Coordinates of C-alpha atoms in Angstrom, one line a residue:
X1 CA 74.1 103.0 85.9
X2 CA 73.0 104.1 89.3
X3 CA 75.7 106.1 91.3
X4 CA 76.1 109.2 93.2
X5 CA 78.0 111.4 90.7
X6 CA 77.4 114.6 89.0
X7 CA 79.4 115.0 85.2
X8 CA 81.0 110.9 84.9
X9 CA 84.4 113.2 83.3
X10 CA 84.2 114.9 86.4
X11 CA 84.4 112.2 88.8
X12 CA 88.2 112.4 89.9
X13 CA 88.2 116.2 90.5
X14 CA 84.9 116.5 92.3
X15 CA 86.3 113.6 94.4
X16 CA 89.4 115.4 94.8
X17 CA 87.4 118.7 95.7
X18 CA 85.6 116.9 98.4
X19 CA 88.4 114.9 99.8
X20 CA 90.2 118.4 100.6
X21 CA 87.2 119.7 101.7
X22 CA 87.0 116.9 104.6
X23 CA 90.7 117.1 105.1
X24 CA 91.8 121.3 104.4
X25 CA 94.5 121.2 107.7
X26 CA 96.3 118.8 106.5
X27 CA 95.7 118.2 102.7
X28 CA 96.2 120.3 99.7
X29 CA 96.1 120.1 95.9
X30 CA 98.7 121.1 93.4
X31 CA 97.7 123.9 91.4
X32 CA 97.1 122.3 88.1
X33 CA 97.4 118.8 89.0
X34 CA 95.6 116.0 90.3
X35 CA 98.6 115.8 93.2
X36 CA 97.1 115.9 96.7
X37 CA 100.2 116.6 99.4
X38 CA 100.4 116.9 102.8
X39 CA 99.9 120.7 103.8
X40 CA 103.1 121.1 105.6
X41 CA 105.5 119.3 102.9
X42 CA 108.2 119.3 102.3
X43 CA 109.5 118.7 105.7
X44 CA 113.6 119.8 105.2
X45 CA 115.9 116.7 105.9
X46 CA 113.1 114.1 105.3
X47 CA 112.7 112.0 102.8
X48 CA 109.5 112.3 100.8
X49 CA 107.3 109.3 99.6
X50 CA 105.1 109.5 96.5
X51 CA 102.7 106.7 95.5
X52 CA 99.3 106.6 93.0
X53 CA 97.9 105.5 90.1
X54 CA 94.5 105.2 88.9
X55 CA 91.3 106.6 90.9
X56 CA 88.2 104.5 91.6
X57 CA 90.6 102.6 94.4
X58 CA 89.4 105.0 97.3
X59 CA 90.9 105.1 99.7
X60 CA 94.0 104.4 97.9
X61 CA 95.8 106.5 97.5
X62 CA 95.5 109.7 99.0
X63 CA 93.8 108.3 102.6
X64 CA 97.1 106.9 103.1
X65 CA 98.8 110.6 102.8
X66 CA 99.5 111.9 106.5
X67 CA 102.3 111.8 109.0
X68 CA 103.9 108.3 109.5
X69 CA 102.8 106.9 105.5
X70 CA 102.8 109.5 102.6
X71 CA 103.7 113.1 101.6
X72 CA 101.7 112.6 98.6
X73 CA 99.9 110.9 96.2
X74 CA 98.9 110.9 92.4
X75 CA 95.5 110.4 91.3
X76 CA 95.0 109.6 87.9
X77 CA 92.4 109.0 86.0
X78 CA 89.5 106.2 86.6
X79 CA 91.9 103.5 86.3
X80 CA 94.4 104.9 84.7
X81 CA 97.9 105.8 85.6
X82 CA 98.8 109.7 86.6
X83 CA 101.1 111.1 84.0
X84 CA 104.3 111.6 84.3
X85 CA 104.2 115.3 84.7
X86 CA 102.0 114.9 87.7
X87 CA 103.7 112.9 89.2
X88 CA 106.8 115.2 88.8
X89 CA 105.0 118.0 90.2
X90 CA 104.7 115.4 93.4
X91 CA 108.1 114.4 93.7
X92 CA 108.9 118.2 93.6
X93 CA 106.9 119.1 95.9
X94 CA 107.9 116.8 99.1
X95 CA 111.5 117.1 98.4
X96 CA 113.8 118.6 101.2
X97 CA 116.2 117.7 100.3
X98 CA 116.8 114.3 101.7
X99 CA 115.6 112.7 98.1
X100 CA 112.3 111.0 97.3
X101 CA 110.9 107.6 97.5
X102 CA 108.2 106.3 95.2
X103 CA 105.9 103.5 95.7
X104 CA 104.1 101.9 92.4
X105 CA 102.0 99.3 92.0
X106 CA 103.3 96.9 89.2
X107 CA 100.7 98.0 86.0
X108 CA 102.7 99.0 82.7
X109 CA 101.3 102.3 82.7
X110 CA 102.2 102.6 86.6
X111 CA 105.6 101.7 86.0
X112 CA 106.6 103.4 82.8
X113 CA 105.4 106.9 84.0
X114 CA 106.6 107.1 87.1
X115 CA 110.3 106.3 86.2
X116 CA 109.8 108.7 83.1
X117 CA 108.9 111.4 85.9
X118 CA 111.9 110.0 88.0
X119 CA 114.4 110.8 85.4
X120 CA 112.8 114.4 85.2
X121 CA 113.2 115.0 89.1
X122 CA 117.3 113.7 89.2
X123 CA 117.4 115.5 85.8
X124 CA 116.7 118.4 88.4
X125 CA 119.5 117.5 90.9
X126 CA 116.9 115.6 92.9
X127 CA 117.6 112.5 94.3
X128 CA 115.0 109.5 93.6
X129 CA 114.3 105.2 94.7
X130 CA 111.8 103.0 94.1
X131 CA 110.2 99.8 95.0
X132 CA 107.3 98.1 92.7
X133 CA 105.0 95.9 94.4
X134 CA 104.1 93.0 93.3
X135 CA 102.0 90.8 96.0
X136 CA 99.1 89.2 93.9
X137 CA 99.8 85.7 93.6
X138 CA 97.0 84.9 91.4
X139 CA 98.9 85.7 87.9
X140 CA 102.1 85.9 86.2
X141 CA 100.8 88.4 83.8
X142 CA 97.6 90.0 82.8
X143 CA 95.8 92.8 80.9
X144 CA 97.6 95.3 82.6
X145 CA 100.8 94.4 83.4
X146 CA 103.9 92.0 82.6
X147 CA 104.4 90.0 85.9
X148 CA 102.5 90.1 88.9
X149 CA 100.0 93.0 89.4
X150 CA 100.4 95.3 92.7
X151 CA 97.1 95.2 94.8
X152 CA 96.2 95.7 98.5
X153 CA 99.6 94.6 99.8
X154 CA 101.2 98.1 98.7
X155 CA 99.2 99.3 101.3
X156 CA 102.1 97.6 103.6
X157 CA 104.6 99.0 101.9
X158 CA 103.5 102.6 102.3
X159 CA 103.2 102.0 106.2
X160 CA 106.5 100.3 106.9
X161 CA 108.4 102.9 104.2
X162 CA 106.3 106.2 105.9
X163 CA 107.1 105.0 109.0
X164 CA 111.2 105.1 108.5
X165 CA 111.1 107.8 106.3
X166 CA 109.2 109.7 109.2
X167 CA 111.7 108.2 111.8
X168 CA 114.3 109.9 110.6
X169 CA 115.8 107.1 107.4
X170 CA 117.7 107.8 105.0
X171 CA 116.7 107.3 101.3
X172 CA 119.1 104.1 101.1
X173 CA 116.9 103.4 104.4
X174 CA 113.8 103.7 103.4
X175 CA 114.5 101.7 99.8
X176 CA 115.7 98.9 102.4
X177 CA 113.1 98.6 104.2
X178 CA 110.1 98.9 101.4
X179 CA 112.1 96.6 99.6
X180 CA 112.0 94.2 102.5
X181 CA 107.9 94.5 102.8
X182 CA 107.2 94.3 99.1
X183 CA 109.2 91.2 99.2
X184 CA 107.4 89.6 102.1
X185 CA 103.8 90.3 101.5
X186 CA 101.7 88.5 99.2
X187 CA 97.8 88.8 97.8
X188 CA 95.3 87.5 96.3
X189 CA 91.5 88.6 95.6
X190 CA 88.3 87.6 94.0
X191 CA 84.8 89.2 93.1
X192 CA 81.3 88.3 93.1
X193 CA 79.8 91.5 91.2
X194 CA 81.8 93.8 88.4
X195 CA 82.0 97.1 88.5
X196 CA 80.7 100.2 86.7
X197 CA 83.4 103.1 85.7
X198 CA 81.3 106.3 85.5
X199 CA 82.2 107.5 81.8
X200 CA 81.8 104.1 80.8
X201 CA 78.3 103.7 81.9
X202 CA 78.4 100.1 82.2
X203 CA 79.8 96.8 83.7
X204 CA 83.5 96.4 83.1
X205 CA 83.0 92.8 83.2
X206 CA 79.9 90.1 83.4
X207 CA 79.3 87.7 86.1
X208 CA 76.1 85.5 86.2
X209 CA 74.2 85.4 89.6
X210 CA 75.8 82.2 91.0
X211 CA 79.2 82.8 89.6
X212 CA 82.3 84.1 91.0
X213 CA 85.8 84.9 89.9
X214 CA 89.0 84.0 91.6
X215 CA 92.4 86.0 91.3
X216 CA 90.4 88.7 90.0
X217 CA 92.4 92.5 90.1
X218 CA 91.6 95.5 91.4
X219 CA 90.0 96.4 88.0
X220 CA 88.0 93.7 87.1
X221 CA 90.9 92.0 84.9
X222 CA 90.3 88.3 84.5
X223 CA 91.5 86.3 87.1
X224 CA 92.4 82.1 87.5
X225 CA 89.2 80.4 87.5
X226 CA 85.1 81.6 87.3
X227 CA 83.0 79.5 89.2
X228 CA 79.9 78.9 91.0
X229 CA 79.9 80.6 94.1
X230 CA 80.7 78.7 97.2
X231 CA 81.1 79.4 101.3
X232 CA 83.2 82.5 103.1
X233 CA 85.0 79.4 104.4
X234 CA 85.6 77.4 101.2
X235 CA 86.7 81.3 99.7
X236 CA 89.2 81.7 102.5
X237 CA 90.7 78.5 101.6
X238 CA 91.8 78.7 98.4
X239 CA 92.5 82.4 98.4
X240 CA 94.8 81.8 101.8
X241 CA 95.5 78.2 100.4
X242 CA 97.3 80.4 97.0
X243 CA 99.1 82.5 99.2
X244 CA 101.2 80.2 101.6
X245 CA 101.8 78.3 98.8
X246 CA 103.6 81.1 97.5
X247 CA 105.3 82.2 100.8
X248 CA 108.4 81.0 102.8
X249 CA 106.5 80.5 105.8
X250 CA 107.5 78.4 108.6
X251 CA 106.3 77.3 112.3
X252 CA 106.3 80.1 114.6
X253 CA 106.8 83.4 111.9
X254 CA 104.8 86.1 112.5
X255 CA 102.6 87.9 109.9
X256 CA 99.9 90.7 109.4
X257 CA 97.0 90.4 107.8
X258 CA 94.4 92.7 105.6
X259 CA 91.1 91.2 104.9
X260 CA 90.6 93.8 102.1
X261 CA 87.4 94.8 100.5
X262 CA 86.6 95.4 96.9
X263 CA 84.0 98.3 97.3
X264 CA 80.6 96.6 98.1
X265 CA 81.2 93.8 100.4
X266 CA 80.0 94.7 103.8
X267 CA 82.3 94.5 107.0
X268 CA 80.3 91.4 107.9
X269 CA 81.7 89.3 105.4
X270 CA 84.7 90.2 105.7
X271 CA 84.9 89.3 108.7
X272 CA 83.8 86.4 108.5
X273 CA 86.1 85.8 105.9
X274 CA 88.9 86.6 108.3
X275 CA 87.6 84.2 111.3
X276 CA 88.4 81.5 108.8
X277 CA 91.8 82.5 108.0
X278 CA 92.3 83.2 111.4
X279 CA 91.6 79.4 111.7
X280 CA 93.8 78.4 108.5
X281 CA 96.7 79.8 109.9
X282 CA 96.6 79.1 113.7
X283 CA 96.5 75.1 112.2
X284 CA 99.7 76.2 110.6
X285 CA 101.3 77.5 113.6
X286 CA 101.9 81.2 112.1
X287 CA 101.1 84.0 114.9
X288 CA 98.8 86.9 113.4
X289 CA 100.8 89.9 115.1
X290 CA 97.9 91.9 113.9
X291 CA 95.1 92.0 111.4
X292 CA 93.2 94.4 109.8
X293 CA 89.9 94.3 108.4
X294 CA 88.3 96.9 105.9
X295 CA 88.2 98.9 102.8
X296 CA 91.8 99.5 102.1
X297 CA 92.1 99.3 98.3
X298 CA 89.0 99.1 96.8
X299 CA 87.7 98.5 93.1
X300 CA 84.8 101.0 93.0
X301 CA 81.0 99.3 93.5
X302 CA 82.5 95.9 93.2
X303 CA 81.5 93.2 95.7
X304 CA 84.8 91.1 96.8
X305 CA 87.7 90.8 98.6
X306 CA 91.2 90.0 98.8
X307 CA 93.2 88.5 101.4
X308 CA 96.9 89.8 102.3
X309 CA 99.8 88.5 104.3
X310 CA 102.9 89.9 105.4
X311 CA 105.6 88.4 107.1
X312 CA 107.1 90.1 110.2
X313 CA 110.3 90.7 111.6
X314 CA 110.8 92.6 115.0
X315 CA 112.4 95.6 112.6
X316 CA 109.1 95.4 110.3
X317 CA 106.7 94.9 113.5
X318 CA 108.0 98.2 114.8
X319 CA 107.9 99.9 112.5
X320 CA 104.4 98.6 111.4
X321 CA 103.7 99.8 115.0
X322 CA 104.4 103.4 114.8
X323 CA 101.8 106.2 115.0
X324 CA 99.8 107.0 111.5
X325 CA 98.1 109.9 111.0
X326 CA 96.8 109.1 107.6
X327 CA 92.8 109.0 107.4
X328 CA 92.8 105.9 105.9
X329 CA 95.5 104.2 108.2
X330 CA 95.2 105.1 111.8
X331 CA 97.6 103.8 114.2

């Protein structure tokens, strides 16, 4: 194992350490927890959004913490759910008093500790919603998770839910509209290379040279199919190919698109990736409103991608629009 780490138990706090260290005016840790908050939360008469879940997704999930996505976000473990006390120390935090909004990826663990720490916070008078993503078309069920797993399309869901919630929404609002996104966006990814969680020490999976997986997660779990590995083009085909399948899509609609990288995959392929999509869906008639190309939810070292689209409306385009201050997420 080669990487750039000092203890592998360590990783997630000296990560944190530094992250606040590149970001001290306008990000903070919780005392005691591996919360990172905006500096100035709560903000009185707004409602607070919480997401999270496992580290080793960098920048997810606290790059997307800054004025116009989150108030804060919970890092657990490598790949492993925050616990539910951490993420009630969150919730607490950005509450004033307009109730809080959480944002969770559909994994088991994801799930099952952040409505435990929901049932603390309105055990506490304060007022909670949720929306779980679910965008990856690739699998009903897997490793991790009953139904489809959440991936890069959350990403989506914080910008369009930040962005009402810092407009000025209500927490009825703000569950409408993430509600909305999470329903309209869909994924799907695949890997060339595994990758290495520090304390483990080695692969999480095995891959031969000329072989790739397809519908692979954001940690490594098994995907559809592993085959030999074929063209950018022939990759953005079956990945985009999986997705429209899936989608109500129609002559004319309007959609945003992430060409998402897994870690490792330079920006070149990627965007090569994305001319080919680009292609794929101006033969279907659908108008890219925007697209964005980059590391947005990442698997550590792995080599990969994923491909996301969501379908606009002019409420969604708006609000997709408005400013971002997160580091992760400018706008």
């Amino acid at each position: 194992m080669k990487k750039i780490v000092n203890d592998p138990e360590a990783v997630v706090q000296d990560m944190l350490d530094g992250l606040i260290s590149a970001h001290p005016d306008s990000l903070k840790q919780l005392p005691g927890s591996t919360a990172i908050v905006k500096k100035d939360a709560p903000v009185t008469n707004k409602v607070g959004l919480v997401s999270g879940g496992g580290s080793g997704h960098e920048p997810a999930h606290a790059g997307y913490i800054g004025e116009g996505m989150l108030d804060a976000a919970v890092c657990g473990e490598m790949f492993t759910s925050p616990t539910p006390d951490q993420v009630f120390e969150a919730i607490k935090a950005v509450d004033g008093g307009a109730g809080v909004f959480l944002v969770i990826k559909n994994y088991t663990g994801d799930v099952m500790n952040f409505d435990m720490a929901a049932e603390l916070a309105e055990a506490e008078d304060i007022e909670v919603e949720k929306v779980v993503v679910n965008d990856d078309v690739a699998v009903e069920d897997s490793s991790f998770t009953t139904g489809r797993r959440g991936i890069a399309g959350t990403i989506f869901v914080h910008k369009l839910a930040g962005a009402k919630a810092s407009a000025g929404g209500s927490l009825q609002e703000v569950k409408r509209i993430a509600e909305r996104a999470a329903s309209n966006v869909r994924s799907m990814g695949m890997a060339l290379t595994p990758c290495t969680v520090p304390a483990a020490g080695k692969p999480s999976f095995t891959l031969d040279e000329d072989e790739m997986e397809i519908g692979t997660g954001i940690h490594g779990e098994p995907g559809i199919e592993r085959k030999s590995v074929v063209s950018a083009d022939e990759i953005a085909e079956e990945l985009t190919g999986k997705i429209l399948d899936d989608m109500s899509l129609n002559r004319g609609d309007e959609v945003a698109v992430m060409i998402n990288g897994m870690g490792a995959t330079p920006e070149m392929e990627l965007y090569i990736l994305n001319k080919k999509v680009n292609q794929l869906l101006t033969e279907q008639e659908i108008t890219i409103h925007r697209t964005f190309v980059g590391n947005y939810m990442t698997s550590l070292e792995m080599a990969g991608c994923s491909v996301t689209l969501l379908k606009l409306d002019e409420e969604l385009k708006s609000l997709l629009a408005a400013d971002s201050g997160a580091p992760a997420f400018r706008v």
